[in-house]
Short mmCIF file of C-alpha atoms in Angstrom, two decimals:
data_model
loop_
_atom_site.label_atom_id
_atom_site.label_comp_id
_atom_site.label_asym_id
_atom_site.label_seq_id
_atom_site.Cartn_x
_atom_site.Cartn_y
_atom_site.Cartn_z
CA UNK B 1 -46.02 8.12 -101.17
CA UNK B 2 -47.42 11.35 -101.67
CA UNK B 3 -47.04 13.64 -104.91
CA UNK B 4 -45.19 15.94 -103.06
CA UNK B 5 -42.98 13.24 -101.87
CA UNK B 6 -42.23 11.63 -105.20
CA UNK B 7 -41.13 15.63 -106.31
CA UNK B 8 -38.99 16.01 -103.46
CA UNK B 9 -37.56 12.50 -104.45
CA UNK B 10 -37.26 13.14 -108.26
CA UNK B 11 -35.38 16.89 -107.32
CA UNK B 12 -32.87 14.89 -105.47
CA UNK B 13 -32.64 12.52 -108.08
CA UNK B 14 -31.29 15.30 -110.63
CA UNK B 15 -29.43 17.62 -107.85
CA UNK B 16 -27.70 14.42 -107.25
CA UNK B 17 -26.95 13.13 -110.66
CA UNK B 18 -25.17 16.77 -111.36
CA UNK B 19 -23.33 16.37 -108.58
CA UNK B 20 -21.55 13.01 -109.34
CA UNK B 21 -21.04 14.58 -113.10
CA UNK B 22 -18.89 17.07 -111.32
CA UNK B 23 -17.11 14.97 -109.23
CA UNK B 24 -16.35 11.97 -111.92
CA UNK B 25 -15.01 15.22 -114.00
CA UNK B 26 -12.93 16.23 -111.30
CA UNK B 27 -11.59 12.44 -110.10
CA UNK B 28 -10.69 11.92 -113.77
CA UNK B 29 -8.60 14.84 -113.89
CA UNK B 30 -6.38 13.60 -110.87
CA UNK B 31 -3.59 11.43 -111.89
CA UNK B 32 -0.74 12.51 -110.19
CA UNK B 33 0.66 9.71 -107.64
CA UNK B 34 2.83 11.09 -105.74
CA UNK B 35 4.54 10.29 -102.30
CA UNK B 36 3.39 12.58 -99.80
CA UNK B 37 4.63 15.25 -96.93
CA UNK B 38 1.54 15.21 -94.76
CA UNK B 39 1.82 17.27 -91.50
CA UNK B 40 -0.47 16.83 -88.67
CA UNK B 41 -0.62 19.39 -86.33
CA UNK B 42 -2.47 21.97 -84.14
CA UNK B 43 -3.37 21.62 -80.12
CA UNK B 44 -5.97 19.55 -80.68
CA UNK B 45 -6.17 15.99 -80.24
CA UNK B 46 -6.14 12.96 -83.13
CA UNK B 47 -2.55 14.25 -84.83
CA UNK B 48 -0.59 10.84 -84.06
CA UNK B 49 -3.72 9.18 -83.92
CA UNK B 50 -4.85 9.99 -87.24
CA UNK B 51 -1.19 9.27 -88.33
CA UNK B 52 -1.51 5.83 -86.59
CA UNK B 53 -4.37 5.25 -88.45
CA UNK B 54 -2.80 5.88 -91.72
CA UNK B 55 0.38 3.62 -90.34
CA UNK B 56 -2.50 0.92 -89.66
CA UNK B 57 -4.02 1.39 -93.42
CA UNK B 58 -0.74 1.09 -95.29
CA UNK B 59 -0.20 -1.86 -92.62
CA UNK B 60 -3.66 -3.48 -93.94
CA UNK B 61 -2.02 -3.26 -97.56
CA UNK B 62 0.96 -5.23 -96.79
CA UNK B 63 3.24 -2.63 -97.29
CA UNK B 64 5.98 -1.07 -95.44
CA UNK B 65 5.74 1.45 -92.56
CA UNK B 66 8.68 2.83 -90.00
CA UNK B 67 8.39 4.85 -87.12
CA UNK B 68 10.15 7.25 -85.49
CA UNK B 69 8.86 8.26 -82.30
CA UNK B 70 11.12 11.66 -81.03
CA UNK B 71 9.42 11.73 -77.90
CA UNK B 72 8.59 8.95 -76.03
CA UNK B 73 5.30 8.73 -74.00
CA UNK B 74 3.66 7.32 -71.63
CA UNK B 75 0.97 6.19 -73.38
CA UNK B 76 1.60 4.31 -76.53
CA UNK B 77 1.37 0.67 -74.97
CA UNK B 78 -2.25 -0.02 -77.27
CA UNK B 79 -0.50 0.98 -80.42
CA UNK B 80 2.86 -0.91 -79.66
CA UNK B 81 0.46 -3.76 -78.98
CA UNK B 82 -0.69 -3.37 -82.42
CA UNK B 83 2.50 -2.84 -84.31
CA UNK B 84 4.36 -5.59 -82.72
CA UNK B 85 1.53 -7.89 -84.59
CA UNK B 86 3.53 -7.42 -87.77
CA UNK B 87 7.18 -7.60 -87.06
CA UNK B 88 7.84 -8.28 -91.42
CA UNK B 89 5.98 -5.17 -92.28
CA UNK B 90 7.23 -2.29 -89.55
CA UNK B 91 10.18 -0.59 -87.96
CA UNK B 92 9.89 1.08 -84.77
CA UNK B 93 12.72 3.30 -82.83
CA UNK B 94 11.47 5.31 -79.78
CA UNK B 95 14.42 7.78 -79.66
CA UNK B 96 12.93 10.20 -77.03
CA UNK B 97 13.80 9.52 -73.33
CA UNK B 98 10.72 10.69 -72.26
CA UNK B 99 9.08 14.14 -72.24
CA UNK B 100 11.05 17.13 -71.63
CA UNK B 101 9.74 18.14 -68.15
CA UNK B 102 10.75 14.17 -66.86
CA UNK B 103 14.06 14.35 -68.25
CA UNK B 104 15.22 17.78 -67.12
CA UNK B 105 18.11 16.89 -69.18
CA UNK B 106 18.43 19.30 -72.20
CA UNK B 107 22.08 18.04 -73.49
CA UNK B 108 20.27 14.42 -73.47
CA UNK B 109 17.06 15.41 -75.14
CA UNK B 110 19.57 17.42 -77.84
CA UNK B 111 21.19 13.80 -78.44
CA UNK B 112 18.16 11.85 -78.75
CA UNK B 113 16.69 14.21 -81.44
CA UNK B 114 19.46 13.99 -83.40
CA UNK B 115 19.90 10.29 -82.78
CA UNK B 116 16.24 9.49 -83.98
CA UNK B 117 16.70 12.26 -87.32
CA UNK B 118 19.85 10.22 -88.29
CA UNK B 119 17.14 6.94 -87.89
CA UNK B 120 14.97 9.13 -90.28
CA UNK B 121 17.37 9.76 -92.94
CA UNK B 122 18.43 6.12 -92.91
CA UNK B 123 14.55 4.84 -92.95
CA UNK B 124 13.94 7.51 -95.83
CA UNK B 125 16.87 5.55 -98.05
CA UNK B 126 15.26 2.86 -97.75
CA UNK B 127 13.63 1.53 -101.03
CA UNK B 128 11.13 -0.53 -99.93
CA UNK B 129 9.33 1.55 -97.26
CA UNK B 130 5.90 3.08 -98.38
CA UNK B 131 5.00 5.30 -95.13
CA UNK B 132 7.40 6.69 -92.85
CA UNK B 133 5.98 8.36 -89.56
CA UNK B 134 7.93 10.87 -87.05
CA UNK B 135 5.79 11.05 -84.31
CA UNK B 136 6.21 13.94 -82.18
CA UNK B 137 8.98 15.86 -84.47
CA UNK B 138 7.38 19.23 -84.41
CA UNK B 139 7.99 18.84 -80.73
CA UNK B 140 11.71 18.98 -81.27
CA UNK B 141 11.81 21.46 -83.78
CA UNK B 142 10.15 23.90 -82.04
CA UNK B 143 12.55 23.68 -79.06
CA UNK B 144 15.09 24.22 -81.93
CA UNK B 145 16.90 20.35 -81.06
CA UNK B 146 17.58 20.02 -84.44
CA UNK B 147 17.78 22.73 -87.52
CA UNK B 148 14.61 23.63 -89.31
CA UNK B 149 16.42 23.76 -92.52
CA UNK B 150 18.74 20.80 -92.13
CA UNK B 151 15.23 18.88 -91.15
CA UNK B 152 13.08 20.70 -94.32
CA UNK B 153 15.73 19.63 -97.00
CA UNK B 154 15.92 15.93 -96.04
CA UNK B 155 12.48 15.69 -96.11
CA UNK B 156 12.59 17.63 -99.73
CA UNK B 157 15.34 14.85 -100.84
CA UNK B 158 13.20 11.96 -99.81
CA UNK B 159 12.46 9.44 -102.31
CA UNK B 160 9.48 10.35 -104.86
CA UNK B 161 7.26 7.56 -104.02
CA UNK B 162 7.55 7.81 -99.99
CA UNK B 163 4.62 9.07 -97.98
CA UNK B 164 5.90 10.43 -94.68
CA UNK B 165 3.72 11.80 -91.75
CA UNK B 166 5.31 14.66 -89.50
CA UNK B 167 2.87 15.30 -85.92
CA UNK B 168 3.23 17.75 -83.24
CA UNK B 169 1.83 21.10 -82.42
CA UNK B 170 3.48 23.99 -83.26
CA UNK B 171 4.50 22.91 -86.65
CA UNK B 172 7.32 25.73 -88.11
CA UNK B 173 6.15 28.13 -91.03
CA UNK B 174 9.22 26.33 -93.26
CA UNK B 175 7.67 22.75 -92.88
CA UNK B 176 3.88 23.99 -93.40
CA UNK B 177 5.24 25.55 -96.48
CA UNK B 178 7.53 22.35 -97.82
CA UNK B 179 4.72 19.99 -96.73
CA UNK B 180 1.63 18.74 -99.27
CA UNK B 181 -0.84 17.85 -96.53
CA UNK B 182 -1.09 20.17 -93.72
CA UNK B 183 -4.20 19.32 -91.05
CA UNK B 184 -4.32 21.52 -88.05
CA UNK B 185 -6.28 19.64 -85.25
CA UNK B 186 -8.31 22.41 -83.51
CA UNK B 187 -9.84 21.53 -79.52
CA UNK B 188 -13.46 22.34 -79.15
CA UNK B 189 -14.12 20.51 -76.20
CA UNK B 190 -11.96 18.75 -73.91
CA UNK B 191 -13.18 15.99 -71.29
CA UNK B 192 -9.87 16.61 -68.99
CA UNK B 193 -10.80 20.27 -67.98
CA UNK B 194 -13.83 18.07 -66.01
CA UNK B 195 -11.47 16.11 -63.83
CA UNK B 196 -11.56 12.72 -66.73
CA UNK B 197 -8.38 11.21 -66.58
CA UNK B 198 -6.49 9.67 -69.65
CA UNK B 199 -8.21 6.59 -70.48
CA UNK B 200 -7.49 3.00 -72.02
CA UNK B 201 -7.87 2.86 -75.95
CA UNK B 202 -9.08 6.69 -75.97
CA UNK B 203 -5.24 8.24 -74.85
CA UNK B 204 -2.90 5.50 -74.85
CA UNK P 1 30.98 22.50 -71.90
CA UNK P 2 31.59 26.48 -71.70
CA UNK P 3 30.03 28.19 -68.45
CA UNK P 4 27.25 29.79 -71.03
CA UNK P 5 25.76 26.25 -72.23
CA UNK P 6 26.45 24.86 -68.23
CA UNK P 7 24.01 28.30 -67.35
CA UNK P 8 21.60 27.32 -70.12
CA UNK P 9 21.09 23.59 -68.98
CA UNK P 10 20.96 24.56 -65.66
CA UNK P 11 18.45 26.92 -66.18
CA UNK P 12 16.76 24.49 -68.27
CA UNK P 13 16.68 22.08 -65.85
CA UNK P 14 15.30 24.05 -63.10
CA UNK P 15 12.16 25.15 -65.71
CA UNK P 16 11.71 21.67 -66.37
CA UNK P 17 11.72 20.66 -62.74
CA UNK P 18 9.13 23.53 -61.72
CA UNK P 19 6.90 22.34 -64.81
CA UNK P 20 6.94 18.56 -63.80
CA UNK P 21 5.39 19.54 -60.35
CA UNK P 22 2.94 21.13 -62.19
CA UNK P 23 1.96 18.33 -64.64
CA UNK P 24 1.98 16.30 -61.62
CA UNK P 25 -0.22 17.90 -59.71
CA UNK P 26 -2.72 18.35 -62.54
CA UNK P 27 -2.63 14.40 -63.44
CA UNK P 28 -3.49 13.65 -59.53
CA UNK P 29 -6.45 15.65 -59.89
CA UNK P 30 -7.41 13.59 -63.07
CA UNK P 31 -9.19 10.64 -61.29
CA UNK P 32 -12.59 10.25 -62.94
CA UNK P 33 -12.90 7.28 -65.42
CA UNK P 34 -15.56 7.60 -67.90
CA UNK P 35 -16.94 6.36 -71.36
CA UNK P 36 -16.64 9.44 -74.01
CA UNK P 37 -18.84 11.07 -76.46
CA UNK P 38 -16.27 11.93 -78.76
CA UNK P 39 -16.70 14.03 -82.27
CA UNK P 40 -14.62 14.59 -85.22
CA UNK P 41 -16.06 17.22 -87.46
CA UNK P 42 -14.87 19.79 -89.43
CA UNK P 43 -13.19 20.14 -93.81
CA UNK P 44 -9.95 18.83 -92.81
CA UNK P 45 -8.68 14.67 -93.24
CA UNK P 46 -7.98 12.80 -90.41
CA UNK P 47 -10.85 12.38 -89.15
CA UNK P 48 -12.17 9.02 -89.93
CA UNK P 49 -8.61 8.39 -89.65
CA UNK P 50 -8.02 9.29 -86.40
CA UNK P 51 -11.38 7.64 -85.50
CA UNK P 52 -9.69 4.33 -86.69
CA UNK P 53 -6.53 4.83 -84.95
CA UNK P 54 -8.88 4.81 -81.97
CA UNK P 55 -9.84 1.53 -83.01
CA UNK P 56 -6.69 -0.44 -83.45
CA UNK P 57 -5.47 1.10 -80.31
CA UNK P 58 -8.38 -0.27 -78.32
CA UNK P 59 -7.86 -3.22 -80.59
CA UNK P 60 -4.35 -3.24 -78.81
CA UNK P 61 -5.73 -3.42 -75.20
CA UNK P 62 -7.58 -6.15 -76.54
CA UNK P 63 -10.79 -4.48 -76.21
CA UNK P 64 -14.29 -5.31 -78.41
CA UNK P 65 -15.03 -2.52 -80.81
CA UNK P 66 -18.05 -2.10 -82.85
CA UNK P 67 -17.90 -0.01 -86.15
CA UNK P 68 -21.33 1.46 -87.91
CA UNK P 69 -20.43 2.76 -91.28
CA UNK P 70 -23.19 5.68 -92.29
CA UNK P 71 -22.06 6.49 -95.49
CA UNK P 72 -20.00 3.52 -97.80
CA UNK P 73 -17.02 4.74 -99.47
CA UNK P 74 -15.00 3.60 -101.81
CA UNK P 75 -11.83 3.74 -99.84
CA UNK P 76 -11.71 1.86 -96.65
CA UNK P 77 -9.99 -1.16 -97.57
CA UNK P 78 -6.56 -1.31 -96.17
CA UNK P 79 -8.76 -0.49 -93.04
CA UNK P 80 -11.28 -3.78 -93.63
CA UNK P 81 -8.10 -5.80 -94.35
CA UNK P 82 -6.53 -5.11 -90.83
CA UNK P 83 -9.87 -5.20 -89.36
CA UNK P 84 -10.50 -8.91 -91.08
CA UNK P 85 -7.60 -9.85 -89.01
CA UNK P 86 -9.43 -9.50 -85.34
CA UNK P 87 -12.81 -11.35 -85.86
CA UNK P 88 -13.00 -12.18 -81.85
CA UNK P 89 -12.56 -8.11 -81.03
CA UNK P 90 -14.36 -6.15 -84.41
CA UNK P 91 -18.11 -5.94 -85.46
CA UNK P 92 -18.27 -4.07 -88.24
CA UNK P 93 -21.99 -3.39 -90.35
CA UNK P 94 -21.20 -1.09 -93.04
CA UNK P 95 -25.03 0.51 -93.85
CA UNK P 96 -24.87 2.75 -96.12
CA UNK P 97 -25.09 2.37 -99.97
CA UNK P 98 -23.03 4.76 -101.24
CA UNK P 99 -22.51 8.56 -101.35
CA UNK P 100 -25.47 10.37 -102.21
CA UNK P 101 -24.63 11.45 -105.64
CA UNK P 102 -23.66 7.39 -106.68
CA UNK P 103 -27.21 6.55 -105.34
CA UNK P 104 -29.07 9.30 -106.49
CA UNK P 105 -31.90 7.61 -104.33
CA UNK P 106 -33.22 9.96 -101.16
CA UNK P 107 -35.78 7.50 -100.31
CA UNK P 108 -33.25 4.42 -100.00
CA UNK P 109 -30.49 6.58 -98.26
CA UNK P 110 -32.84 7.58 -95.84
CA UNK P 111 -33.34 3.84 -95.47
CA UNK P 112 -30.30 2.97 -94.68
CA UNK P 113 -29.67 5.18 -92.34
CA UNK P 114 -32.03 3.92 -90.14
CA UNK P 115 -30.99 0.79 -90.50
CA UNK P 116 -27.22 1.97 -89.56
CA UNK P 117 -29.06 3.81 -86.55
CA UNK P 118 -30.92 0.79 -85.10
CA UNK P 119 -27.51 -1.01 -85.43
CA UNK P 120 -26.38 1.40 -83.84
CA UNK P 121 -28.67 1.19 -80.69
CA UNK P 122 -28.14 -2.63 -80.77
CA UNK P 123 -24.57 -2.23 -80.32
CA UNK P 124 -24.73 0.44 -77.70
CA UNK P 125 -26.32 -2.37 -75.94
CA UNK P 126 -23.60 -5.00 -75.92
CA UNK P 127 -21.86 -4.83 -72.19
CA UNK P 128 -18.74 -6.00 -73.46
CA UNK P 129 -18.03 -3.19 -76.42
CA UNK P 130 -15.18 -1.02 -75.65
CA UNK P 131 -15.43 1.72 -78.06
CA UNK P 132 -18.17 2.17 -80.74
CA UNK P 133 -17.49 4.21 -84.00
CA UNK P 134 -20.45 5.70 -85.99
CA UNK P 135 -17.86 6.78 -88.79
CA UNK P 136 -19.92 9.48 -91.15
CA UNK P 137 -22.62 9.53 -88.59
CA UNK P 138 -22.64 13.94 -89.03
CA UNK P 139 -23.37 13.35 -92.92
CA UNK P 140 -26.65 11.41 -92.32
CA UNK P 141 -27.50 14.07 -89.39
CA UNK P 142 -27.22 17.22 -91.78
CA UNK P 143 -28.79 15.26 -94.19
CA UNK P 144 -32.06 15.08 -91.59
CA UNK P 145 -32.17 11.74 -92.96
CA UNK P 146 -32.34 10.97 -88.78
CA UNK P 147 -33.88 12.98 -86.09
CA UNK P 148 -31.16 14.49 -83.94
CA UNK P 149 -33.10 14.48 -80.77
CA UNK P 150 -33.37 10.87 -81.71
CA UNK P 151 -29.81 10.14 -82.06
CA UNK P 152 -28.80 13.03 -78.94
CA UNK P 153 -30.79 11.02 -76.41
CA UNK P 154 -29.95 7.80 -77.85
CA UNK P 155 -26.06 8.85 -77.47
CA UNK P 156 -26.86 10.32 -73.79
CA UNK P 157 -28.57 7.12 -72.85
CA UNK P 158 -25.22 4.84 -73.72
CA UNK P 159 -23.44 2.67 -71.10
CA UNK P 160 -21.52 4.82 -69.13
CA UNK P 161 -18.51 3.08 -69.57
CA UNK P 162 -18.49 2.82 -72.76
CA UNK P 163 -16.78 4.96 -75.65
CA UNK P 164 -18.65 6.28 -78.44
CA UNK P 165 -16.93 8.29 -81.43
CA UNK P 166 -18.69 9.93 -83.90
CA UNK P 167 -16.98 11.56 -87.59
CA UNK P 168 -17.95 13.35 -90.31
CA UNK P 169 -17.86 16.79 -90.92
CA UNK P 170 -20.68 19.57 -90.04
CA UNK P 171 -21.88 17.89 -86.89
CA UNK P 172 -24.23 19.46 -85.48
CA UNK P 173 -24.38 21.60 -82.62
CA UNK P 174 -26.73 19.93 -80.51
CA UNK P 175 -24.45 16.72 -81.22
CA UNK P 176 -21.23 19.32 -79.88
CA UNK P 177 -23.51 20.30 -77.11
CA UNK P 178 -23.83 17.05 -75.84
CA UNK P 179 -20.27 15.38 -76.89
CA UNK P 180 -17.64 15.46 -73.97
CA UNK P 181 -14.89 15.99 -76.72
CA UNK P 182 -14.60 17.50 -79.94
CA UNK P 183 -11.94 18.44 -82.23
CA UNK P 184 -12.43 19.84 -85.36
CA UNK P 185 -10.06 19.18 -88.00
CA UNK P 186 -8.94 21.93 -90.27
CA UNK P 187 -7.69 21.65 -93.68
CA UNK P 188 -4.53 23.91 -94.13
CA UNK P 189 -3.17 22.72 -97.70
CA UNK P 190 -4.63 19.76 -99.80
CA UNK P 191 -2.24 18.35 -102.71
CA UNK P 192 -5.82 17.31 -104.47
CA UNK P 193 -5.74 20.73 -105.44
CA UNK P 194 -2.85 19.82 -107.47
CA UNK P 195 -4.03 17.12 -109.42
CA UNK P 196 -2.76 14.38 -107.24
CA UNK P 197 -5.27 11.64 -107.04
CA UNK P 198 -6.56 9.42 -103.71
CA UNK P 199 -3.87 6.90 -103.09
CA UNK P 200 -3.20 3.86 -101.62
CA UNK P 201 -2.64 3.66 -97.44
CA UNK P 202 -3.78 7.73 -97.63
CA UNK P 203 -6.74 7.79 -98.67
CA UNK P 204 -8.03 3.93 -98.63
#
């Protein structure tokens, strides 16, 4: 090792050292737990996949998840592989009948939003649920299926200690603004604009 | 039903109709299978997160999935509990030692990195891995604790079939350039601001 080497080594040394002073400082002055209103949205990709992941990480701590799916895909059939694997530990409804464009059917998509909110509000009574996810609810909201406000205060009355995970693009002003958590998803690059068609374990 | 909500669905349904021919001529145009360079950069969560949701859904299919870990946190466990549970399907090789400022050793990250890199290459050349997932492979890269030419060709040279994701935020562009997707996660509101601390099946 050369001298200039070991000084490049030794600056990082203290840099580094300052650094985790700063951030032990910081991490000791969080102590708030606190269930949390997370929203996932934006037109990029990842927003119920990164909420599937944190269904799978509460899943790998034994604890409780449900899920509320308000549209139902095409493409879930990896994920409900998963889930299925521990019937004790989640709930699943799929209350959608299917995208709006392959139901043509706005009275029935009307019904099933409100069917799978009343599943929401009964999962969110629960006591012994730690993450609750309603996949796809920003969808519904936007095409004004169910009331913004109605939605925003049951969410606000949900029990202290309940993380729940909202997804969809388009999420309304009133939920950004009620949630804790809000990640917007942004495309940079898509592989489907080159003729690459939804694939196995990447889409579904 | 009054003659104002029968116009309404009607109209509704006709939209939906016109958009559904749409969608399905788009999806028949969609034909070409192939393995992705995927990224998932940018200040915002979700995206290790979304990375592992990735994971268990190819996990789902059944599918083998390797998983190089860059950079070792603190907070992957509910993840390495589920994990634990497919031993057939999951190789994971978590390389790193730490974050930079709890090592405080340049010359031993460096280290490690390579190490992660070459497992990296190894796995790459398994012809049975479904999806790979170089989770904090960015902070390593804008560390220039690797060559990114190095890693770029090594990525480009990958089985064709196979998926490759890569997370961590400021990737770099040549890695963008050369990805097929990318979405950069944005952070709109964080409750750590707040005080509230990293908690369990949210953070870890």
């Amino acid at each position: 090792m050369t001298t200039a080497d070991t000084d490049i080594n030794d600056a990082h040394r203290e840099k580094m050292a300052k650094i985790k002073a700063v951030k032990d400082r910081i991490y000791a002055s969080k102590t708030k737990e606190k269930g949390l209103l997370i929203v996932h949205t934006g037109t990029g990709k990842g927003k119920s996949t990164a909420a599937f992941g944190l269904v799978m990480r509460t899943l790998g701590h034994g604890l409780k998840v449900g899920v509320v799916q308000f549209v139902k895909g095409r493409r879930e059939t990896g994920e409900r592989q998963i889930l299925e694997k521990f019937p004790d530990l989640v709930t699943v409804k799929v209350m959608g009948e299917g995208f709006t464009w392959e139901t043509q059917d706005r009275e029935r998509d009307i019904a099933a939003a409100k069917a799978a909110w009343d599943e929401a509000v009964a999962m969110m009574a629960a006591p012994d649920l730690h993450l609750l996810l309603l996949d796809e609810l920003n969808i519904v909201l936007r095409k004004d299926y169910l009331s913004i406000d109605n939605v925003v205060d049951g969410l606000l009355a949900k029990r202290a200690d309940l993380h729940v995970v909202v997804t969809g693009r388009n999420a309304k002003p009133e939920l950004i603004e009620a949630a804790d958590l809000v990640t917007e998803m942004t495309l940079v690059k898509h592989p489907f604009r080159d003729g690459v068609k939804a694939q196995l374990g990447i889409e579904f």
